[in-house]
Short mmCIF file of C-alpha atoms in Angstrom, two decimals:
data_model
loop_
_atom_site.label_atom_id
_atom_site.label_comp_id
_atom_site.label_asym_id
_atom_site.label_seq_id
_atom_site.Cartn_x
_atom_site.Cartn_y
_atom_site.Cartn_z
CA MET A 29 189.32 61.51 71.43
CA ARG A 30 190.42 58.43 73.17
CA ARG A 31 190.75 56.66 69.61
CA ALA A 32 192.84 59.62 68.16
CA TRP A 33 195.19 59.31 71.42
CA ARG A 34 195.72 55.67 71.18
CA SER A 35 196.19 55.84 67.49
CA GLY A 36 199.28 58.04 68.02
CA ARG A 37 202.57 56.23 67.68
CA VAL A 38 205.09 58.78 68.17
CA PRO A 39 206.09 59.90 71.97
CA ILE A 40 205.40 63.74 72.30
CA GLY A 41 208.65 65.80 71.54
CA SER A 42 210.56 62.70 69.93
CA ASN A 43 210.28 64.48 66.44
CA ALA A 44 210.36 67.93 67.33
CA LYS A 45 212.33 69.85 64.45
CA GLY A 46 212.15 73.51 63.01
CA ARG A 47 211.10 76.52 64.35
CA ASP A 48 207.16 76.37 64.03
CA ILE A 49 204.81 76.88 66.87
CA VAL A 50 201.20 76.09 66.58
CA MET A 51 199.05 77.63 69.05
CA LEU A 52 195.53 76.73 70.10
CA VAL A 53 193.22 79.22 71.55
CA VAL A 54 189.53 79.31 72.54
CA SER A 55 189.27 82.97 73.46
CA SER A 56 188.64 86.59 72.47
CA LEU A 57 191.82 86.59 70.82
CA ARG A 58 191.96 90.16 69.43
CA VAL A 59 192.03 91.29 73.08
CA ASP A 60 193.93 88.40 74.69
CA PRO A 61 197.08 90.19 76.05
CA ARG A 62 198.45 86.85 77.32
CA VAL A 63 198.43 85.04 73.86
CA ARG A 64 199.53 88.22 72.04
CA ALA A 65 202.59 88.36 74.41
CA ALA A 66 203.69 84.78 74.04
CA ALA A 67 203.21 84.99 70.41
CA GLN A 68 205.34 88.09 70.09
CA THR A 69 207.75 86.76 72.60
CA LEU A 70 208.49 83.61 70.41
CA ALA A 71 208.60 85.41 67.26
CA GLN A 72 211.23 87.94 68.74
CA ALA A 73 213.48 84.78 69.53
CA GLY A 74 213.10 83.32 65.82
CA TYR A 75 210.11 81.23 65.85
CA GLU A 76 207.25 81.29 63.40
CA ILE A 77 203.81 80.95 65.00
CA THR A 78 200.59 80.24 63.72
CA ILE A 79 197.46 80.61 65.79
CA ILE A 80 194.25 78.51 65.39
CA TRP A 81 191.22 79.79 67.06
CA PRO A 82 187.48 79.88 66.52
CA ASP A 83 186.91 83.27 65.36
CA ARG A 84 183.31 84.85 66.90
CA GLU A 85 184.09 87.96 64.92
CA SER A 86 184.47 86.65 61.68
CA SER A 87 183.48 89.92 60.03
CA ALA A 88 186.62 91.62 61.60
CA GLU A 89 190.24 91.89 60.32
CA LEU A 90 192.91 89.44 61.25
CA PRO A 91 194.80 90.88 63.89
CA ASP A 92 198.29 92.19 63.13
CA TRP A 93 200.75 91.25 65.50
CA GLY A 94 203.94 91.50 63.57
CA ARG A 95 206.26 89.30 61.36
CA ASP A 96 206.03 85.32 61.93
CA ILE A 97 202.75 85.40 63.18
CA ALA A 98 199.81 83.99 60.98
CA PHE A 99 196.15 83.29 61.89
CA GLU A 100 194.21 80.28 61.10
CA PRO A 101 190.47 81.02 62.26
CA LEU A 102 187.96 78.38 62.58
CA PRO A 103 184.29 78.91 62.17
CA ALA A 104 182.66 80.31 65.39
CA SER A 105 181.05 76.87 65.56
CA ALA A 106 184.22 75.22 66.38
CA ALA A 107 184.15 76.71 69.96
CA ARG A 108 181.03 75.05 70.80
CA PHE A 109 182.79 72.17 72.30
CA ALA A 110 184.33 74.47 75.42
CA SER A 111 180.97 75.26 76.40
CA ARG A 112 179.75 71.46 76.49
CA TYR A 113 180.79 68.96 78.86
CA PRO A 114 183.54 68.08 79.42
CA GLY A 115 184.52 71.22 77.59
CA PHE A 116 187.99 69.84 75.81
CA LEU A 117 186.63 67.70 73.02
CA GLY A 118 187.27 69.94 70.00
CA ARG A 119 187.32 67.53 67.21
CA GLU A 120 187.34 70.36 64.58
CA MET A 121 190.30 72.23 66.09
CA LEU A 122 192.27 69.04 66.16
CA LYS A 123 191.57 68.05 62.61
CA ALA A 124 193.21 71.71 61.97
CA ALA A 125 195.88 71.13 64.16
CA LEU A 126 197.10 67.74 62.45
CA LYS A 127 197.42 69.75 59.30
CA HIS A 128 200.84 70.86 60.92
CA HIS A 129 203.76 69.19 62.01
CA PRO A 130 205.64 72.23 64.24
CA PHE A 131 208.34 71.88 66.95
CA ALA A 132 205.64 72.54 69.52
CA PHE A 133 202.14 72.57 69.98
CA HIS A 134 201.16 75.61 72.46
CA ALA A 135 197.94 74.88 74.35
CA HIS A 136 196.44 78.03 75.97
CA ASP A 137 194.01 76.78 78.99
CA LEU A 138 192.79 73.52 79.75
CA ASN A 139 190.01 73.47 76.95
CA THR A 140 192.83 73.29 74.25
CA MET A 141 195.38 70.74 75.98
CA LEU A 142 193.82 67.46 75.20
CA ILE A 143 193.68 68.52 71.49
CA ALA A 144 197.31 69.55 71.69
CA LEU A 145 198.37 66.46 73.52
CA ILE A 146 196.84 64.17 70.91
CA ALA A 147 198.41 66.21 68.15
CA GLY A 148 201.59 66.13 69.86
CA ARG A 149 201.36 62.26 70.11
CA ARG A 150 200.45 62.09 66.21
CA THR A 151 203.24 64.22 65.14
CA GLY A 152 206.00 63.77 67.75
CA ALA A 153 205.87 67.55 68.32
CA HIS A 154 206.46 69.17 71.82
CA VAL A 155 203.58 70.43 73.67
CA VAL A 156 203.50 73.25 76.01
CA CYS A 157 200.33 73.43 78.28
CA ASP A 158 199.70 77.34 79.72
CA HIS A 159 197.20 77.40 82.30
CA HIS A 160 195.89 80.96 82.31
CA GLU A 161 194.04 79.80 85.62
CA TRP A 162 193.41 76.86 87.54
CA PHE A 163 190.40 75.43 85.57
CA ALA A 164 190.31 72.25 88.23
CA GLU A 165 189.69 75.07 91.00
CA THR A 166 187.57 77.62 89.36
CA ALA A 167 183.79 78.29 89.81
CA ARG A 168 180.94 78.48 87.30
CA TRP A 169 178.53 81.23 86.70
CA SER A 170 175.05 80.23 87.85
CA ARG A 171 172.40 82.10 85.76
CA THR A 172 169.52 81.01 87.88
CA ARG A 173 171.13 82.16 91.10
CA ASN A 174 172.85 85.20 88.97
CA ALA A 175 176.08 84.33 91.34
CA TYR A 176 179.24 82.15 91.19
CA ALA A 177 178.66 78.46 92.45
CA PRO A 178 180.88 75.78 92.86
CA LEU A 179 181.77 73.56 89.67
CA LEU A 180 179.45 70.60 89.57
CA PRO A 181 181.27 67.40 90.83
CA HIS A 182 181.51 65.68 87.23
CA ALA A 183 182.91 68.92 85.65
CA ARG A 184 185.60 69.27 88.35
CA ALA A 185 186.49 65.52 88.13
CA ALA A 186 186.82 65.88 84.26
CA ASN A 187 189.04 69.00 84.64
CA ARG A 188 191.37 67.36 87.39
CA TRP A 189 191.63 64.18 85.23
CA LEU A 190 192.55 66.37 82.28
CA GLU A 191 195.02 68.29 84.13
CA ARG A 192 196.84 64.98 85.85
CA PHE A 193 196.78 63.62 82.19
CA ALA A 194 198.86 66.81 80.84
CA PHE A 195 201.11 66.77 83.89
CA LYS A 196 201.80 63.20 82.69
CA HIS A 197 202.34 63.31 79.14
CA ALA A 198 203.07 67.08 78.06
CA SER A 199 206.72 68.60 77.45
CA ALA A 200 206.21 71.49 79.95
CA GLN A 201 203.67 73.22 82.18
CA ILE A 202 203.32 77.11 82.52
CA THR A 203 201.18 79.40 84.68
CA VAL A 204 200.54 82.62 85.22
CA CYS A 205 201.79 83.01 89.05
CA GLN A 206 203.77 81.19 91.71
CA SER A 207 200.90 80.42 94.16
CA ILE A 208 198.99 78.37 91.46
CA ALA A 209 202.33 76.72 90.29
CA ASP A 210 203.09 75.74 93.81
CA ALA A 211 199.46 74.54 94.17
CA MET A 212 199.61 72.80 90.97
CA GLN A 213 202.74 71.24 91.85
CA ARG A 214 201.80 69.69 94.98
CA ARG A 215 198.83 68.10 93.55
CA TYR A 216 200.22 66.85 90.32
CA ALA A 217 203.47 66.11 91.34
CA VAL A 218 205.63 64.37 88.70
CA GLU A 219 209.53 63.89 89.57
CA GLY A 220 211.51 66.02 87.76
CA LEU A 221 208.88 68.24 86.14
CA ALA A 222 208.73 71.89 87.36
CA VAL A 223 205.54 73.97 86.80
CA HIS A 224 207.18 77.39 85.14
CA VAL A 225 205.74 80.89 86.29
CA ILE A 226 205.34 83.45 83.01
CA ARG A 227 203.52 86.40 84.77
CA ASN A 228 201.02 88.38 82.81
CA ILE A 229 203.43 91.58 82.93
CA PRO A 230 203.11 94.06 79.90
CA THR A 231 205.81 95.83 78.70
CA GLY A 232 205.99 99.67 79.62
CA ALA A 233 207.52 100.29 76.24
CA ALA A 234 204.71 98.97 73.98
CA SER A 235 204.04 101.05 70.86
CA VAL A 236 200.75 102.72 70.87
CA VAL A 237 198.34 102.50 68.48
CA GLN A 238 196.94 106.05 68.88
CA PRO A 239 197.26 108.91 71.36
CA TYR A 240 194.88 109.03 74.07
CA PRO A 241 193.58 112.34 75.77
CA ASN A 242 193.55 112.73 79.29
CA LEU A 243 190.45 111.13 80.84
CA ARG A 244 189.57 113.57 83.17
CA THR A 245 189.31 116.35 80.58
CA SER A 246 187.66 114.28 77.95
CA LEU A 247 184.93 113.26 80.38
CA GLY A 248 184.92 116.68 82.17
CA ILE A 249 185.50 115.44 85.44
CA HIS A 250 185.80 118.20 87.90
CA SER A 251 189.21 118.83 89.90
CA ASP A 252 187.63 117.99 93.39
CA GLN A 253 186.49 114.62 91.81
CA THR A 254 188.47 111.14 92.20
CA LEU A 255 188.28 109.29 88.90
CA ILE A 256 188.45 105.30 89.50
CA LEU A 257 189.12 103.30 86.27
CA TYR A 258 188.14 99.64 85.80
CA GLN A 259 189.42 98.07 82.58
CA GLY A 260 188.82 94.40 81.63
CA GLY A 261 185.79 92.07 80.89
CA VAL A 262 182.36 93.35 81.77
CA GLY A 263 179.16 91.86 82.55
CA PRO A 264 177.72 90.05 85.74
CA THR A 265 180.54 87.63 86.22
CA ARG A 266 182.79 90.68 87.00
CA GLY A 267 181.40 92.18 90.06
CA LEU A 268 180.85 95.52 88.89
CA GLU A 269 177.23 96.25 90.29
CA PRO A 270 178.26 96.62 93.75
CA VAL A 271 181.02 99.14 92.74
CA ILE A 272 178.23 101.05 90.80
CA GLU A 273 175.90 100.94 93.93
CA ALA A 274 178.95 101.96 96.07
CA LEU A 275 178.97 105.68 94.17
CA ALA A 276 176.02 106.42 96.07
CA GLN A 277 178.00 106.30 99.42
CA ALA A 278 181.19 108.27 97.70
CA PRO A 279 179.94 111.38 96.51
CA SER A 280 183.32 112.79 95.35
CA CYS A 281 184.03 109.56 93.27
CA VAL A 282 183.37 109.10 89.54
CA LEU A 283 183.59 105.53 87.95
CA ALA A 284 184.47 104.94 84.27
CA ILE A 285 184.33 101.41 82.98
CA ARG A 286 185.98 100.27 79.88
CA GLY A 287 186.01 96.80 78.41
CA PRO A 288 184.99 94.53 75.33
CA SER A 289 181.25 94.30 74.71
CA ILE A 290 180.49 96.76 77.05
CA GLU A 291 177.53 97.64 74.82
CA ARG A 292 175.89 94.39 75.62
CA PHE A 293 175.98 95.30 79.17
CA SER A 294 175.61 99.07 78.94
CA THR A 295 171.66 99.18 79.53
CA SER A 296 171.91 97.23 82.96
CA TYR A 297 174.69 99.21 84.07
CA ARG A 298 173.00 102.38 83.24
CA ASN A 299 169.64 101.20 84.88
CA LEU A 300 171.34 100.42 88.12
CA ALA A 301 173.12 103.89 88.39
CA VAL A 302 169.70 105.37 87.77
CA ARG A 303 168.28 103.54 90.25
CA VAL A 304 170.94 104.54 92.99
CA GLY A 305 171.05 108.21 91.76
CA VAL A 306 174.46 107.91 90.42
CA GLU A 307 173.90 108.15 86.68
CA HIS A 308 175.96 111.22 86.04
CA ARG A 309 178.95 109.92 87.89
CA LEU A 310 179.08 106.59 85.79
CA HIS A 311 181.00 106.43 82.11
CA LEU A 312 180.88 103.51 79.91
CA LEU A 313 184.01 103.53 77.56
CA PRO A 314 184.87 101.51 74.44
CA PRO A 315 187.72 98.90 74.54
CA VAL A 316 191.17 99.84 73.31
CA ALA A 317 193.55 97.73 72.02
CA SER A 318 195.74 95.47 74.54
CA ALA A 319 198.55 97.21 73.43
CA ASP A 320 197.15 100.74 74.40
CA VAL A 321 195.66 99.82 77.84
CA VAL A 322 198.29 101.47 79.80
CA ALA A 323 198.22 104.69 77.71
CA ALA A 324 194.56 104.74 77.74
CA CYS A 325 194.79 105.29 81.64
CA ASN A 326 195.87 108.65 81.20
CA GLY A 327 193.92 111.15 83.72
CA ALA A 328 192.63 108.10 86.15
CA ASP A 329 193.41 108.47 89.87
CA ALA A 330 192.95 104.59 90.77
CA GLY A 331 192.63 101.68 88.84
CA LEU A 332 190.02 98.90 90.11
CA TYR A 333 190.47 95.21 89.70
CA THR A 334 187.28 93.21 91.10
CA VAL A 335 187.50 89.59 92.19
CA THR A 336 185.52 87.34 94.68
CA ASP A 337 187.01 84.92 96.82
CA VAL A 338 184.75 82.22 95.76
CA CYS A 339 187.37 79.55 94.60
CA GLN A 340 191.20 79.09 94.54
CA SER A 341 191.63 79.94 90.85
CA PHE A 342 190.42 83.49 91.62
CA THR A 343 192.11 83.71 95.13
CA LEU A 344 195.43 82.71 93.61
CA ALA A 345 195.19 84.97 90.43
CA LEU A 346 197.50 87.46 89.40
CA PRO A 347 195.72 89.18 86.15
CA ASN A 348 197.67 91.38 83.83
CA LYS A 349 195.41 94.68 84.56
CA VAL A 350 197.20 94.85 88.07
CA PHE A 351 200.31 95.46 86.22
CA GLU A 352 199.04 97.74 83.46
CA TYR A 353 197.64 99.99 86.56
CA MET A 354 201.28 99.94 87.91
CA ILE A 355 202.87 100.84 85.04
CA ALA A 356 200.55 103.63 84.42
CA GLY A 357 201.17 104.74 88.04
CA LEU A 358 198.09 104.15 89.25
CA PRO A 359 197.14 103.03 92.83
CA VAL A 360 195.11 99.78 92.38
#
């Protein structure tokens, strides 16, 4: 990667032409609302979008996000770099990116930023770095402890190096909330370069893929019970186990958990519910399309967002689900 950067001869942004934007992503793309919103917003503004990402669900159909948004899936193996130190040396993704000469490369999260910067230096395209979270100040999940732990020193140092490098060379920096923007601006202050805030606020007018029945009715919730809904990522990193245990102390409450890959964790959630005697007040629901999340809240009494105060990235976060609950009229 160092050789690839040094072999570039064109200043980033100096040859930016046309209306093509290439997005680089390592995520569960089909349920990634920020990537979708960014792509659709730019397409509506007249840009043509190509999204390059490692497709871990290669058997599934490609998403349909509307006109002028194309998808270039890579093999699932192309994502391995993101889970190996330092977490941002994606050679296969770089090779795919260099087939394009767009107006700009849009890097979603730190793990794609070096790829975008090298591609921008080789082609003269602009590079936009989109920080969905603050990677250098996040935490890692320790399977041995079954809890969050601080980043290892070498991993934190690598993330800080790349963030500083991105601030020095990229055309623009964006993030999800003012608190992260202010903290990044203080740490990586570059004269004349502001961190722009684009929040994860869904549109209340999004088209619904299908109608959703009232949750209370479909789940058979009694009128004297309170239905609490959690929508989002699931698994041990989401802190839902204490919520399930808390149902034992709140006999009038029912908890519904909806999220991608719920089937992977349903057994452990149900076993915990049985152990504390609340199995009849726990409902595990399959995910819905990101455009339908607000409509699928129909019938709930409150929305739940779980976060632990273990790192600055979590403390300063402003996730889209908070706004989704608000648009649905639910207390959070």
